C-alpha atoms as an extended CHARMM CRD file, in Angstrom:
* protein
*
       155  EXT
         1         1  MET       CA            166.8040000000     -113.8630000000      113.1590000000  PROA      1               0.0000000000
         2         2  ALA       CA            164.6380000000     -111.4330000000      111.6370000000  PROA      2               0.0000000000
         3         3  LYS       CA            161.1860000000     -113.3430000000      111.6830000000  PROA      3               0.0000000000
         4         4  GLU       CA            161.9710000000     -114.6630000000      114.7730000000  PROA      4               0.0000000000
         5         5  ILE       CA            162.1570000000     -111.1180000000      116.9380000000  PROA      5               0.0000000000
         6         6  ARG       CA            159.1580000000     -109.9370000000      115.0920000000  PROA      6               0.0000000000
         7         7  THR       CA            157.2470000000     -113.2010000000      116.2000000000  PROA      7               0.0000000000
         8         8  LEU       CA            158.9460000000     -112.7300000000      119.8380000000  PROA      8               0.0000000000
         9         9  GLY       CA            157.7590000000     -108.8790000000      119.5980000000  PROA      9               0.0000000000
        10        10  ALA       CA            154.2030000000     -110.2420000000      118.5490000000  PROA      10              0.0000000000
        11        11  ILE       CA            153.9430000000     -112.7110000000      121.0000000000  PROA      11              0.0000000000
        12        12  GLN       CA            155.0990000000     -110.0690000000      123.6470000000  PROA      12              0.0000000000
        13        13  VAL       CA            151.9530000000     -108.1140000000      122.4300000000  PROA      13              0.0000000000
        14        14  MET       CA            149.5920000000     -110.7810000000      123.0490000000  PROA      14              0.0000000000
        15        15  ILE       CA            151.1570000000     -111.8230000000      126.2370000000  PROA      15              0.0000000000
        16        16  GLY       CA            150.1630000000     -108.0760000000      127.3940000000  PROA      16              0.0000000000
        17        17  LEU       CA            146.5990000000     -108.6880000000      126.3170000000  PROA      17              0.0000000000
        18        18  ILE       CA            146.0910000000     -111.8050000000      127.9970000000  PROA      18              0.0000000000
        19        19  ASN       CA            147.4720000000     -110.4570000000      131.2130000000  PROA      19              0.0000000000
        20        20  PHE       CA            144.7330000000     -107.3160000000      130.9250000000  PROA      20              0.0000000000
        21        21  ALA       CA            142.1830000000     -110.2910000000      130.1580000000  PROA      21              0.0000000000
        22        22  ILE       CA            143.1710000000     -112.2530000000      133.0320000000  PROA      22              0.0000000000
        23        23  GLY       CA            143.3090000000     -109.2180000000      135.3160000000  PROA      23              0.0000000000
        24        24  TYR       CA            139.6980000000     -107.9640000000      134.0460000000  PROA      24              0.0000000000
        25        25  LEU       CA            138.3210000000     -111.4670000000      134.9910000000  PROA      25              0.0000000000
        26        26  TRP       CA            140.4720000000     -111.2590000000      138.7610000000  PROA      26              0.0000000000
        27        27  LEU       CA            138.7020000000     -107.8060000000      139.2430000000  PROA      27              0.0000000000
        28        28  ARG       CA            135.1190000000     -109.0580000000      138.4420000000  PROA      28              0.0000000000
        29        29  LEU       CA            135.7210000000     -112.0610000000      140.8820000000  PROA      29              0.0000000000
        30        30  PHE       CA            136.9340000000     -109.8300000000      143.4840000000  PROA      30              0.0000000000
        31        31  THR       CA            134.0530000000     -107.2270000000      143.3860000000  PROA      31              0.0000000000
        32        32  ARG       CA            131.6810000000     -109.6770000000      142.8070000000  PROA      32              0.0000000000
        33        33  GLN       CA            132.4270000000     -111.7380000000      145.8160000000  PROA      33              0.0000000000
        34        34  TYR       CA            134.1570000000     -109.3290000000      147.7820000000  PROA      34              0.0000000000
        35        35  ASN       CA            132.6640000000     -110.9420000000      151.3790000000  PROA      35              0.0000000000
        36        36  SER       CA            134.7980000000     -114.1910000000      151.0690000000  PROA      36              0.0000000000
        37        37  PHE       CA            138.0770000000     -112.0590000000      150.2340000000  PROA      37              0.0000000000
        38        38  THR       CA            138.0220000000     -109.7120000000      153.1250000000  PROA      38              0.0000000000
        39        39  PHE       CA            138.9610000000     -112.2400000000      155.8770000000  PROA      39              0.0000000000
        40        40  ASN       CA            140.6940000000     -115.2690000000      154.3370000000  PROA      40              0.0000000000
        41        41  TYR       CA            142.6170000000     -114.1560000000      151.3760000000  PROA      41              0.0000000000
        42        42  THR       CA            144.2280000000     -111.1320000000      150.2650000000  PROA      42              0.0000000000
        43        43  PRO       CA            144.6450000000     -110.5280000000      146.4910000000  PROA      43              0.0000000000
        44        44  VAL       CA            148.4090000000     -109.1170000000      146.3760000000  PROA      44              0.0000000000
        45        45  ILE       CA            148.9360000000     -109.2290000000      142.7480000000  PROA      45              0.0000000000
        46        46  LEU       CA            145.4620000000     -107.6970000000      141.8790000000  PROA      46              0.0000000000
        47        47  PHE       CA            145.6230000000     -104.9550000000      144.7190000000  PROA      47              0.0000000000
        48        48  THR       CA            149.4250000000     -103.9080000000      143.1970000000  PROA      48              0.0000000000
        49        49  GLY       CA            147.2800000000     -103.6120000000      139.9980000000  PROA      49              0.0000000000
        50        50  TYR       CA            150.0410000000     -105.5110000000      137.9060000000  PROA      50              0.0000000000
        51        51  PRO       CA            147.3120000000     -107.2760000000      135.2250000000  PROA      51              0.0000000000
        52        52  PHE       CA            146.8250000000     -103.7360000000      134.0240000000  PROA      52              0.0000000000
        53        53  TRP       CA            150.1350000000     -101.7480000000      134.2480000000  PROA      53              0.0000000000
        54        54  SER       CA            151.9710000000     -104.5380000000      132.9710000000  PROA      54              0.0000000000
        55        55  PHE       CA            149.9660000000     -104.5740000000      130.0110000000  PROA      55              0.0000000000
        56        56  LEU       CA            151.1350000000     -101.4260000000      128.9330000000  PROA      56              0.0000000000
        57        57  PHE       CA            155.3190000000     -102.6470000000      129.7660000000  PROA      57              0.0000000000
        58        58  TYR       CA            154.5530000000     -105.5540000000      127.2650000000  PROA      58              0.0000000000
        59        59  VAL       CA            152.6340000000     -103.9440000000      124.5110000000  PROA      59              0.0000000000
        60        60  THR       CA            155.2690000000     -101.2510000000      124.5240000000  PROA      60              0.0000000000
        61        61  SER       CA            157.9300000000     -103.7800000000      124.2910000000  PROA      61              0.0000000000
        62        62  GLY       CA            156.7300000000     -106.1850000000      121.8860000000  PROA      62              0.0000000000
        63        63  VAL       CA            155.9470000000     -103.1850000000      119.4890000000  PROA      63              0.0000000000
        64        64  LEU       CA            159.1390000000     -101.7470000000      119.7190000000  PROA      64              0.0000000000
        65        65  ALA       CA            161.0530000000     -105.0460000000      119.1540000000  PROA      65              0.0000000000
        66        66  ILE       CA            159.0520000000     -105.1800000000      116.0790000000  PROA      66              0.0000000000
        67        67  ALA       CA            159.9440000000     -101.4300000000      115.0630000000  PROA      67              0.0000000000
        68        68  ALA       CA            163.4170000000     -102.3060000000      115.6680000000  PROA      68              0.0000000000
        69        69  ASP       CA            163.3650000000     -105.2990000000      113.5600000000  PROA      69              0.0000000000
        70        70  ARG       CA            162.2320000000     -103.6260000000      110.6170000000  PROA      70              0.0000000000
        71        71  ARG       CA            164.5310000000     -100.2510000000      111.3250000000  PROA      71              0.0000000000
        72        72  HSD       CA            167.6930000000     -101.0440000000      112.8380000000  PROA      72              0.0000000000
        73        73  THR       CA            168.2180000000      -96.9850000000      114.1430000000  PROA      73              0.0000000000
        74        74  PRO       CA            170.5470000000      -96.7980000000      117.4170000000  PROA      74              0.0000000000
        75        75  LEU       CA            168.0960000000      -94.5280000000      118.8830000000  PROA      75              0.0000000000
        76        76  LEU       CA            164.8660000000      -97.6890000000      118.4750000000  PROA      76              0.0000000000
        77        77  LEU       CA            167.5840000000     -100.4080000000      119.4030000000  PROA      77              0.0000000000
        78        78  GLY       CA            168.2800000000      -98.4420000000      122.2300000000  PROA      78              0.0000000000
        79        79  CYS       CA            164.5010000000      -97.9240000000      123.4390000000  PROA      79              0.0000000000
        80        80  THR       CA            164.0220000000     -101.8150000000      122.7970000000  PROA      80              0.0000000000
        81        81  ILE       CA            166.8960000000     -102.4490000000      124.9410000000  PROA      81              0.0000000000
        82        82  ARG       CA            165.6190000000     -100.6490000000      128.0730000000  PROA      82              0.0000000000
        83        83  THR       CA            161.9180000000     -101.5980000000      127.6150000000  PROA      83              0.0000000000
        84        84  ASN       CA            162.7260000000     -105.1580000000      127.3860000000  PROA      84              0.0000000000
        85        85  ILE       CA            165.0090000000     -104.8850000000      130.3810000000  PROA      85              0.0000000000
        86        86  ASN       CA            162.1280000000     -103.8080000000      132.2880000000  PROA      86              0.0000000000
        87        87  SER       CA            159.7450000000     -105.8280000000      131.2380000000  PROA      87              0.0000000000
        88        88  GLY       CA            161.8200000000     -108.8980000000      132.2990000000  PROA      88              0.0000000000
        89        89  SER       CA            162.5340000000     -107.1110000000      135.4460000000  PROA      89              0.0000000000
        90        90  LEU       CA            158.7990000000     -106.3420000000      136.0730000000  PROA      90              0.0000000000
        91        91  SER       CA            157.7420000000     -109.9740000000      135.2120000000  PROA      91              0.0000000000
        92        92  LEU       CA            160.5520000000     -110.8790000000      137.5880000000  PROA      92              0.0000000000
        93        93  VAL       CA            159.2590000000     -108.8100000000      140.4970000000  PROA      93              0.0000000000
        94        94  ALA       CA            155.7080000000     -109.9640000000      139.6230000000  PROA      94              0.0000000000
        95        95  GLN       CA            156.6350000000     -113.8190000000      139.9960000000  PROA      95              0.0000000000
        96        96  ILE       CA            157.7600000000     -113.1580000000      143.3460000000  PROA      96              0.0000000000
        97        97  LEU       CA            154.7990000000     -111.3530000000      144.2880000000  PROA      97              0.0000000000
        98        98  ILE       CA            152.4680000000     -114.0980000000      142.8320000000  PROA      98              0.0000000000
        99        99  ILE       CA            154.5520000000     -116.9560000000      144.7020000000  PROA      99              0.0000000000
       100       100  VAL       CA            154.3350000000     -114.8090000000      148.1040000000  PROA      100             0.0000000000
       101       101  GLU       CA            150.3750000000     -114.4620000000      147.4590000000  PROA      101             0.0000000000
       102       102  ILE       CA            150.2230000000     -118.2260000000      146.6290000000  PROA      102             0.0000000000
       103       103  ILE       CA            151.8990000000     -119.2190000000      149.8370000000  PROA      103             0.0000000000
       104       104  LEU       CA            150.1210000000     -116.9330000000      152.0670000000  PROA      104             0.0000000000
       105       105  VAL       CA            147.1290000000     -118.4860000000      151.0050000000  PROA      105             0.0000000000
       106       106  ALA       CA            148.2880000000     -122.0700000000      151.2310000000  PROA      106             0.0000000000
       107       107  ALA       CA            149.9040000000     -121.3160000000      154.4900000000  PROA      107             0.0000000000
       108       108  ARG       CA            146.5640000000     -120.7160000000      156.3410000000  PROA      108             0.0000000000
       109       109  ARG       CA            144.9860000000     -123.3350000000      157.8880000000  PROA      109             0.0000000000
       110       110  VAL       CA            141.1950000000     -122.4900000000      156.4670000000  PROA      110             0.0000000000
       111       111  LYS       CA            138.7460000000     -124.4920000000      153.8560000000  PROA      111             0.0000000000
       112       112  ILE       CA            139.6040000000     -123.2420000000      150.5010000000  PROA      112             0.0000000000
       113       113  GLN       CA            136.4010000000     -121.6730000000      149.2670000000  PROA      113             0.0000000000
       114       114  TRP       CA            135.2530000000     -121.9200000000      145.2370000000  PROA      114             0.0000000000
       115       115  THR       CA            136.3480000000     -117.7820000000      145.0240000000  PROA      115             0.0000000000
       116       116  HSD       CA            140.0390000000     -118.3970000000      146.3710000000  PROA      116             0.0000000000
       117       117  ARG       CA            140.7490000000     -121.5980000000      144.2600000000  PROA      117             0.0000000000
       118       118  SER       CA            139.3310000000     -119.2380000000      141.4760000000  PROA      118             0.0000000000
       119       119  GLY       CA            141.6120000000     -116.5210000000      142.8320000000  PROA      119             0.0000000000
       120       120  MET       CA            144.6030000000     -118.9650000000      143.0500000000  PROA      120             0.0000000000
       121       121  ILE       CA            144.2650000000     -120.1320000000      139.2860000000  PROA      121             0.0000000000
       122       122  LEU       CA            143.8780000000     -116.8170000000      137.8460000000  PROA      122             0.0000000000
       123       123  SER       CA            146.9920000000     -115.9460000000      139.8070000000  PROA      123             0.0000000000
       124       124  SER       CA            148.7130000000     -119.1940000000      138.5670000000  PROA      124             0.0000000000
       125       125  TYR       CA            148.2540000000     -117.9600000000      135.0430000000  PROA      125             0.0000000000
       126       126  LEU       CA            149.3470000000     -114.8390000000      135.6710000000  PROA      126             0.0000000000
       127       127  TRP       CA            152.6400000000     -116.4200000000      136.6730000000  PROA      127             0.0000000000
       128       128  VAL       CA            152.7390000000     -118.7830000000      133.5790000000  PROA      128             0.0000000000
       129       129  PHE       CA            152.3420000000     -115.5700000000      131.4720000000  PROA      129             0.0000000000
       130       130  SER       CA            155.1690000000     -113.4070000000      133.5510000000  PROA      130             0.0000000000
       131       131  TRP       CA            157.5220000000     -116.2880000000      133.4210000000  PROA      131             0.0000000000
       132       132  LEU       CA            156.8450000000     -116.3400000000      129.4140000000  PROA      132             0.0000000000
       133       133  GLU       CA            156.9760000000     -112.6000000000      129.3260000000  PROA      133             0.0000000000
       134       134  MET       CA            160.3820000000     -112.3010000000      131.4280000000  PROA      134             0.0000000000
       135       135  THR       CA            162.0570000000     -114.9500000000      129.0970000000  PROA      135             0.0000000000
       136       136  LEU       CA            160.7410000000     -113.3470000000      126.2790000000  PROA      136             0.0000000000
       137       137  ALA       CA            162.0520000000     -109.6640000000      127.1180000000  PROA      137             0.0000000000
       138       138  TRP       CA            165.3670000000     -110.8760000000      128.0660000000  PROA      138             0.0000000000
       139       139  SER       CA            165.6170000000     -112.7800000000      124.6870000000  PROA      139             0.0000000000
       140       140  VAL       CA            164.6270000000     -109.9540000000      123.1090000000  PROA      140             0.0000000000
       141       141  ALA       CA            166.8710000000     -107.8220000000      124.8300000000  PROA      141             0.0000000000
       142       142  ARG       CA            170.1400000000     -109.7510000000      124.4590000000  PROA      142             0.0000000000
       143       143  TRP       CA            169.3540000000     -109.4280000000      120.5320000000  PROA      143             0.0000000000
       144       144  GLY       CA            169.2290000000     -105.9490000000      120.6750000000  PROA      144             0.0000000000
       145       145  ILE       CA            172.6710000000     -105.4430000000      122.5230000000  PROA      145             0.0000000000
       146       146  GLU       CA            174.1630000000     -108.0610000000      119.8910000000  PROA      146             0.0000000000
       147       147  GLU       CA            172.9510000000     -105.8860000000      117.0560000000  PROA      147             0.0000000000
       148       148  THR       CA            174.1660000000     -102.8030000000      118.6790000000  PROA      148             0.0000000000
       149       149  GLU       CA            177.7070000000     -104.2520000000      119.3230000000  PROA      149             0.0000000000
       150       150  PHE       CA            177.3140000000     -105.5070000000      115.6690000000  PROA      150             0.0000000000
       151       151  SER       CA            176.4330000000     -101.8940000000      113.7750000000  PROA      151             0.0000000000
       152       152  ALA       CA            179.0040000000     -100.4700000000      116.3270000000  PROA      152             0.0000000000
       153       153  LEU       CA            181.5420000000     -102.7940000000      114.7200000000  PROA      153             0.0000000000
       154       154  ASN       CA            180.8950000000     -102.2690000000      111.1760000000  PROA      154             0.0000000000
       155       155  ILE       CA            180.8350000000      -98.1520000000      111.3100000000  PROA      155             0.0000000000
């Protein structure tokens, strides 16, 4: 299972970088097309800053997963478990926020402009990567819990 956890940690780091890049694109779209967003579309996920602070959580949880796989110290396993649980919970909250944002835009009876459609696509990408991060984070946390229990039994 060692190589799988390193791979999952590397994927978590990549998801963090992708979220940051999507957030940057979202921010550029919003600042350049501000007038079209003010009345009909409120980018909830961008206003919360999710793409930028999720980057920190996801990269940290991925790096800790890789480090915990290399060295099985109790402190490192505990930090890995906690950061991955936090990362998975953050992903779940983000998914709910993104779904609310998309429902709010779709519920309005106005013509959807290209900027709104582009924003919904970027939010949809964030939703997909949040879902992927949630499944990875909880898988790594489960692995960490199993390793902690296994090491406790072997002492």
